[in-house]
PDB file of C-alpha atoms in Angstrom:
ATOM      1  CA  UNK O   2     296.501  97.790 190.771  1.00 93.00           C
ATOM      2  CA  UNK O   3     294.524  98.593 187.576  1.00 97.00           C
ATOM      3  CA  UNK O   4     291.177  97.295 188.134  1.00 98.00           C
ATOM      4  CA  UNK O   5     287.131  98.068 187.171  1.00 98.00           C
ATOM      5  CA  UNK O   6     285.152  97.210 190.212  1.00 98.00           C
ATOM      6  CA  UNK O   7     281.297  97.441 190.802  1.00 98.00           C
ATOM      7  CA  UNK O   8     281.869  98.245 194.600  1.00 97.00           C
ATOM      8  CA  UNK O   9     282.036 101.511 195.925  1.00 97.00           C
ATOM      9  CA  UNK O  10     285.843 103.439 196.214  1.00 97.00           C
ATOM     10  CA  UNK O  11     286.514 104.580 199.248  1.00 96.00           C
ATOM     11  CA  UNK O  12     288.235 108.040 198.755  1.00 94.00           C
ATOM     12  CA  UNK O  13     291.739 106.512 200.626  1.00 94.00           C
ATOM     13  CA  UNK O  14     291.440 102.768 198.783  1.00 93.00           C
ATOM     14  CA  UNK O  15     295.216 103.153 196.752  1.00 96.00           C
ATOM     15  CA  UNK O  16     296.859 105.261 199.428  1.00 94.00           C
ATOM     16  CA  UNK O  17     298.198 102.050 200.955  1.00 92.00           C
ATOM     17  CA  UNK O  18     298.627  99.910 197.754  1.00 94.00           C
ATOM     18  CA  UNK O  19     301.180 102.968 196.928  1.00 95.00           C
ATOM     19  CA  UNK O  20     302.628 104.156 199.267  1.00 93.00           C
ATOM     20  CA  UNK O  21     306.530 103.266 199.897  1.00 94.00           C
ATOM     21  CA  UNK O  22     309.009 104.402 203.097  1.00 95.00           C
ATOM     22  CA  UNK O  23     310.777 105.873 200.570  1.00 94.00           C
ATOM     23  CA  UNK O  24     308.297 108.437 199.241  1.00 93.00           C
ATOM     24  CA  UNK O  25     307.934 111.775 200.248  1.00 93.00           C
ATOM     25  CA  UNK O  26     304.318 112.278 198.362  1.00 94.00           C
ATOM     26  CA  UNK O  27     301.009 110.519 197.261  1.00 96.00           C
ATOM     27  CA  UNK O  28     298.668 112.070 195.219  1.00 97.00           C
ATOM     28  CA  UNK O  29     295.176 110.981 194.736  1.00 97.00           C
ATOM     29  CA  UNK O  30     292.127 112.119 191.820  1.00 98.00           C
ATOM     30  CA  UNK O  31     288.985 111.300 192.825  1.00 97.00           C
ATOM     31  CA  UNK O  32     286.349 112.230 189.925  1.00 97.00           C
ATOM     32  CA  UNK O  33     282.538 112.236 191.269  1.00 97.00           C
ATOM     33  CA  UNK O  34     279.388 112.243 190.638  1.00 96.00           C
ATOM     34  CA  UNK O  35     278.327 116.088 190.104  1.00 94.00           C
ATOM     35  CA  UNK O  36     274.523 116.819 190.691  1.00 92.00           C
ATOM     36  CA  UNK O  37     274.437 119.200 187.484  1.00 91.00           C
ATOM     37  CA  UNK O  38     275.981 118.910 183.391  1.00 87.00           C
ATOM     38  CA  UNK O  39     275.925 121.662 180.935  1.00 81.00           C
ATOM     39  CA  UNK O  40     272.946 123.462 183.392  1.00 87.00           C
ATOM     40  CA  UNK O  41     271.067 120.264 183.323  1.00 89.00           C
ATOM     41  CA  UNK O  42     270.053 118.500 186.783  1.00 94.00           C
ATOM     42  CA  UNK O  43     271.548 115.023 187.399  1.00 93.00           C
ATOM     43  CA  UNK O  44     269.460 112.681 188.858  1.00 93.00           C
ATOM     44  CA  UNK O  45     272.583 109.587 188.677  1.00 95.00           C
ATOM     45  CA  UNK O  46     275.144 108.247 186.366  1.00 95.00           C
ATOM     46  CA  UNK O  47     275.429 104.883 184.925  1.00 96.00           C
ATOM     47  CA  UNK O  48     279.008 103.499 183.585  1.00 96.00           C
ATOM     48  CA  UNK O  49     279.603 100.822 181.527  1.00 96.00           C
ATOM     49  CA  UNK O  50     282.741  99.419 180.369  1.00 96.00           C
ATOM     50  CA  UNK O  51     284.845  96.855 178.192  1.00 95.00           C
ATOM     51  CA  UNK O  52     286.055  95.847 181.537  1.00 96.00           C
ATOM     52  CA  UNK O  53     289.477  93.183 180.486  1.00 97.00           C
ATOM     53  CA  UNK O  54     289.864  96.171 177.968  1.00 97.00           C
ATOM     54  CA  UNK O  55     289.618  98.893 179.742  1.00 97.00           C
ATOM     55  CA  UNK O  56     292.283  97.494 182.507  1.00 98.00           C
ATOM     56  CA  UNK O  57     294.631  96.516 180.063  1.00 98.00           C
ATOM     57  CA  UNK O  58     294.627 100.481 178.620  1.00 98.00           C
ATOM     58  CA  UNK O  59     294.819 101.598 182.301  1.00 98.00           C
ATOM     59  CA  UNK O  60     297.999  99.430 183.017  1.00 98.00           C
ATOM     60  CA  UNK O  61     299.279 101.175 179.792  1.00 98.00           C
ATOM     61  CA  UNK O  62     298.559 104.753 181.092  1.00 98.00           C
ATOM     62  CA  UNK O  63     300.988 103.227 184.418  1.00 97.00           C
ATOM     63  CA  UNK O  64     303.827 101.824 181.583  1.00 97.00           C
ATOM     64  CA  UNK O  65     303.423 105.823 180.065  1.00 97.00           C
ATOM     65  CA  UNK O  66     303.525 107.189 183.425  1.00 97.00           C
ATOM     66  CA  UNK O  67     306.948 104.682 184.255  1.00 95.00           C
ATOM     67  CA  UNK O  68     308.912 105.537 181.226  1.00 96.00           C
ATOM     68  CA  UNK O  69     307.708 109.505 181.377  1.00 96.00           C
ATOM     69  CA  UNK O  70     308.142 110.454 185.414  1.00 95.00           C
ATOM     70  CA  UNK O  71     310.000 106.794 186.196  1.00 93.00           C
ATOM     71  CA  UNK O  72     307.631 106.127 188.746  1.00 93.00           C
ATOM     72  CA  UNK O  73     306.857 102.766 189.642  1.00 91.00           C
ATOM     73  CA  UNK O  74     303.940 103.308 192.213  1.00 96.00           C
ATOM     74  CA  UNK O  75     300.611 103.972 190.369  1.00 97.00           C
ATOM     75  CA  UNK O  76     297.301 102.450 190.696  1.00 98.00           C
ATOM     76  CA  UNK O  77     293.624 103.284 189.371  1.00 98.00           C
ATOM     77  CA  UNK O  78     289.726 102.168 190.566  1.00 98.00           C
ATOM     78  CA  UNK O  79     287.324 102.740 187.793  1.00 98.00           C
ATOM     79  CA  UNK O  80     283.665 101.984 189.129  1.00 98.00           C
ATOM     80  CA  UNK O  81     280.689 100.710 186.644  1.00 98.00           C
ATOM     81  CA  UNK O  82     277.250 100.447 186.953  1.00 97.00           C
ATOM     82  CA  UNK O  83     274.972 103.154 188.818  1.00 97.00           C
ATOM     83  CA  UNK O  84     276.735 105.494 190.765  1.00 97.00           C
ATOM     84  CA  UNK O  85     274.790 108.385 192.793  1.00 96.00           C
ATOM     85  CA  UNK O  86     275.322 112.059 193.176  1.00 96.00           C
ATOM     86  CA  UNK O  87     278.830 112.706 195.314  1.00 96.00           C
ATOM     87  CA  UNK O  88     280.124 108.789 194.651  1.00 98.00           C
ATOM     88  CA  UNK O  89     283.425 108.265 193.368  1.00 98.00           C
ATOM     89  CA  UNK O  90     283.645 106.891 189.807  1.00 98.00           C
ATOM     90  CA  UNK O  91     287.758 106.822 188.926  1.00 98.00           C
ATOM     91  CA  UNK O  92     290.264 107.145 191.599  1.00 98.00           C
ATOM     92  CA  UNK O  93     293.927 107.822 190.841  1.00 98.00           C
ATOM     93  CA  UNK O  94     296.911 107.196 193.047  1.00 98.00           C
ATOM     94  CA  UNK O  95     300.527 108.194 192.617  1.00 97.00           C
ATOM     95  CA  UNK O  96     303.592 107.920 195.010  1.00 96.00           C
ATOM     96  CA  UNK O  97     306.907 109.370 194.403  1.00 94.00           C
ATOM     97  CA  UNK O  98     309.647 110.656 196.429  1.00 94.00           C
ATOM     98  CA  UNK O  99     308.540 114.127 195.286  1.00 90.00           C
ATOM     99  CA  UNK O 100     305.228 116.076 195.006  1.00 92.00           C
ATOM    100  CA  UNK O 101     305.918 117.784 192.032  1.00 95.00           C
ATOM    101  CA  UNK O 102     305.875 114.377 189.001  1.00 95.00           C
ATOM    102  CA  UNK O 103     303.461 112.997 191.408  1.00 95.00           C
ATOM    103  CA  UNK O 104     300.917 115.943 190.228  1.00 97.00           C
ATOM    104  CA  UNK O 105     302.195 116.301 187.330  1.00 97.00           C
ATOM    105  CA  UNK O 106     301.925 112.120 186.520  1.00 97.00           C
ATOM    106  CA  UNK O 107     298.405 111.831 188.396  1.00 97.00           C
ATOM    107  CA  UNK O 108     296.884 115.142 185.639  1.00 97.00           C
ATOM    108  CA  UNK O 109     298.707 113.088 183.056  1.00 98.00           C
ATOM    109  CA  UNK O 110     296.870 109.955 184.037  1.00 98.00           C
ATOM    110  CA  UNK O 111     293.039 110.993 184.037  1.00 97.00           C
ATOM    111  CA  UNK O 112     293.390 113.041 181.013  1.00 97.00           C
ATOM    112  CA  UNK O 113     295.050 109.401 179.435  1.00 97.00           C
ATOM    113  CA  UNK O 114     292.117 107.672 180.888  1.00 97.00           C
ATOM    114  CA  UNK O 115     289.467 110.250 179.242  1.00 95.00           C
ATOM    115  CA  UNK O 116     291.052 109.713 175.782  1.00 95.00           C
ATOM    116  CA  UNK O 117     291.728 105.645 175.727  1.00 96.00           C
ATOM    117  CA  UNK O 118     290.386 103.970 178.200  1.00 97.00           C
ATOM    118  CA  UNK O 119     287.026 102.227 177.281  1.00 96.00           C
ATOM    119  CA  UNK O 120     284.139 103.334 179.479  1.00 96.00           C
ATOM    120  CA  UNK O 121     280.997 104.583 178.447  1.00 95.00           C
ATOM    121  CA  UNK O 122     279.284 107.158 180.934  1.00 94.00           C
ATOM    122  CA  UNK O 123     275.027 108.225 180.629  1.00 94.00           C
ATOM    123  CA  UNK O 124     274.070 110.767 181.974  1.00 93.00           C
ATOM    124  CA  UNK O 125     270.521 110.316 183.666  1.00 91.00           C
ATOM    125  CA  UNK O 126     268.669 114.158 184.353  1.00 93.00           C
ATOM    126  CA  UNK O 127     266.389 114.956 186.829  1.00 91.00           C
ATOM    127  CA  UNK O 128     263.472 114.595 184.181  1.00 90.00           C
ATOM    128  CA  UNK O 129     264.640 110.837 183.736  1.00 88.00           C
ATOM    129  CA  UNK O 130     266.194 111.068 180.198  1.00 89.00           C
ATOM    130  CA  UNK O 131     269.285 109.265 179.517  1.00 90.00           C
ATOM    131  CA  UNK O 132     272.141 110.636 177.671  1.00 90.00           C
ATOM    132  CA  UNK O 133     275.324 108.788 176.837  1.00 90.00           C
ATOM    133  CA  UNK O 134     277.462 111.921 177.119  1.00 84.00           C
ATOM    134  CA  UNK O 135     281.583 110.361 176.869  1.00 68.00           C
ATOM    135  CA  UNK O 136     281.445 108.340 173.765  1.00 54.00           C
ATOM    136  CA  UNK O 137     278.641 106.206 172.365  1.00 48.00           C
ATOM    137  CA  UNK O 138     277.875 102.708 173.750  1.00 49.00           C
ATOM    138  CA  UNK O 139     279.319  99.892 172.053  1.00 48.00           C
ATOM    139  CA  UNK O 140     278.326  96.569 172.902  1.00 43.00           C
TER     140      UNK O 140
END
């Protein structure tokens, strides 16, 4: 599963979709909403995205992850729209017999997801000014 969603992630939402009676380990990311950036407040952020684009480059990121680790179990929740301080924006799952290429594959995919995937993130501070801060907005 590869899939931008408006609905909230719940912090265990891919542990089922990946896990296998064969593995021995799933490892999750769960990015959130911070209440401070470079020793600003946050009030909120707001994520946009090229949504059919943006899961297309994710599945990619699980073909990298395949022919790197050979792991087949991998899925990713990337959440748009207005998300609150302590909300889950991206959440990462990988299962694998062992721990080790799960970590190792799971660091691998949210750094890939930082450089190619396209979503836009603003930054809104406590004294209401937004900020794209991850790449400009494009339309």
């Amino acid at each position: 599963m590869f899939k931008i969603t408006t609905a909230p992630i719940r912090p265990d939402a891919l542990f089922e979709w990946v896990l296998k009676p064969h593995h021995g380990a799933v490892v999750t990311f769960a990015g959130t909403v911070r209440d401070h950036a470079e020793n600003r407040r946050t009030a909120r952020l707001e994520y946009e995205a090229y949504a059919e684009m943006a899961e297309k480059k994710m599945r990619e990121i699980g073909d990298e992850i395949r022919a790197q680790w050979g792991i087949e179990d991998v899925a990713m929740l990337h959440r748009i729209g207005v998300l609150e301080i302590g909300e889950i924006s991206i959440l990462i799952a990988v299962a694998t017999p062992h721990r080790n290429a799960a970590f190792e594959a799971c660091a691998y995919a949210i750094d890939r997801v930082k450089q190619v995937v396209p979503v836009w993130k603003k930054e809104i501070w406590a004294d209401g000014a937004p900020e794209w801060v991850e790449g400009e907005r494009h339309p």
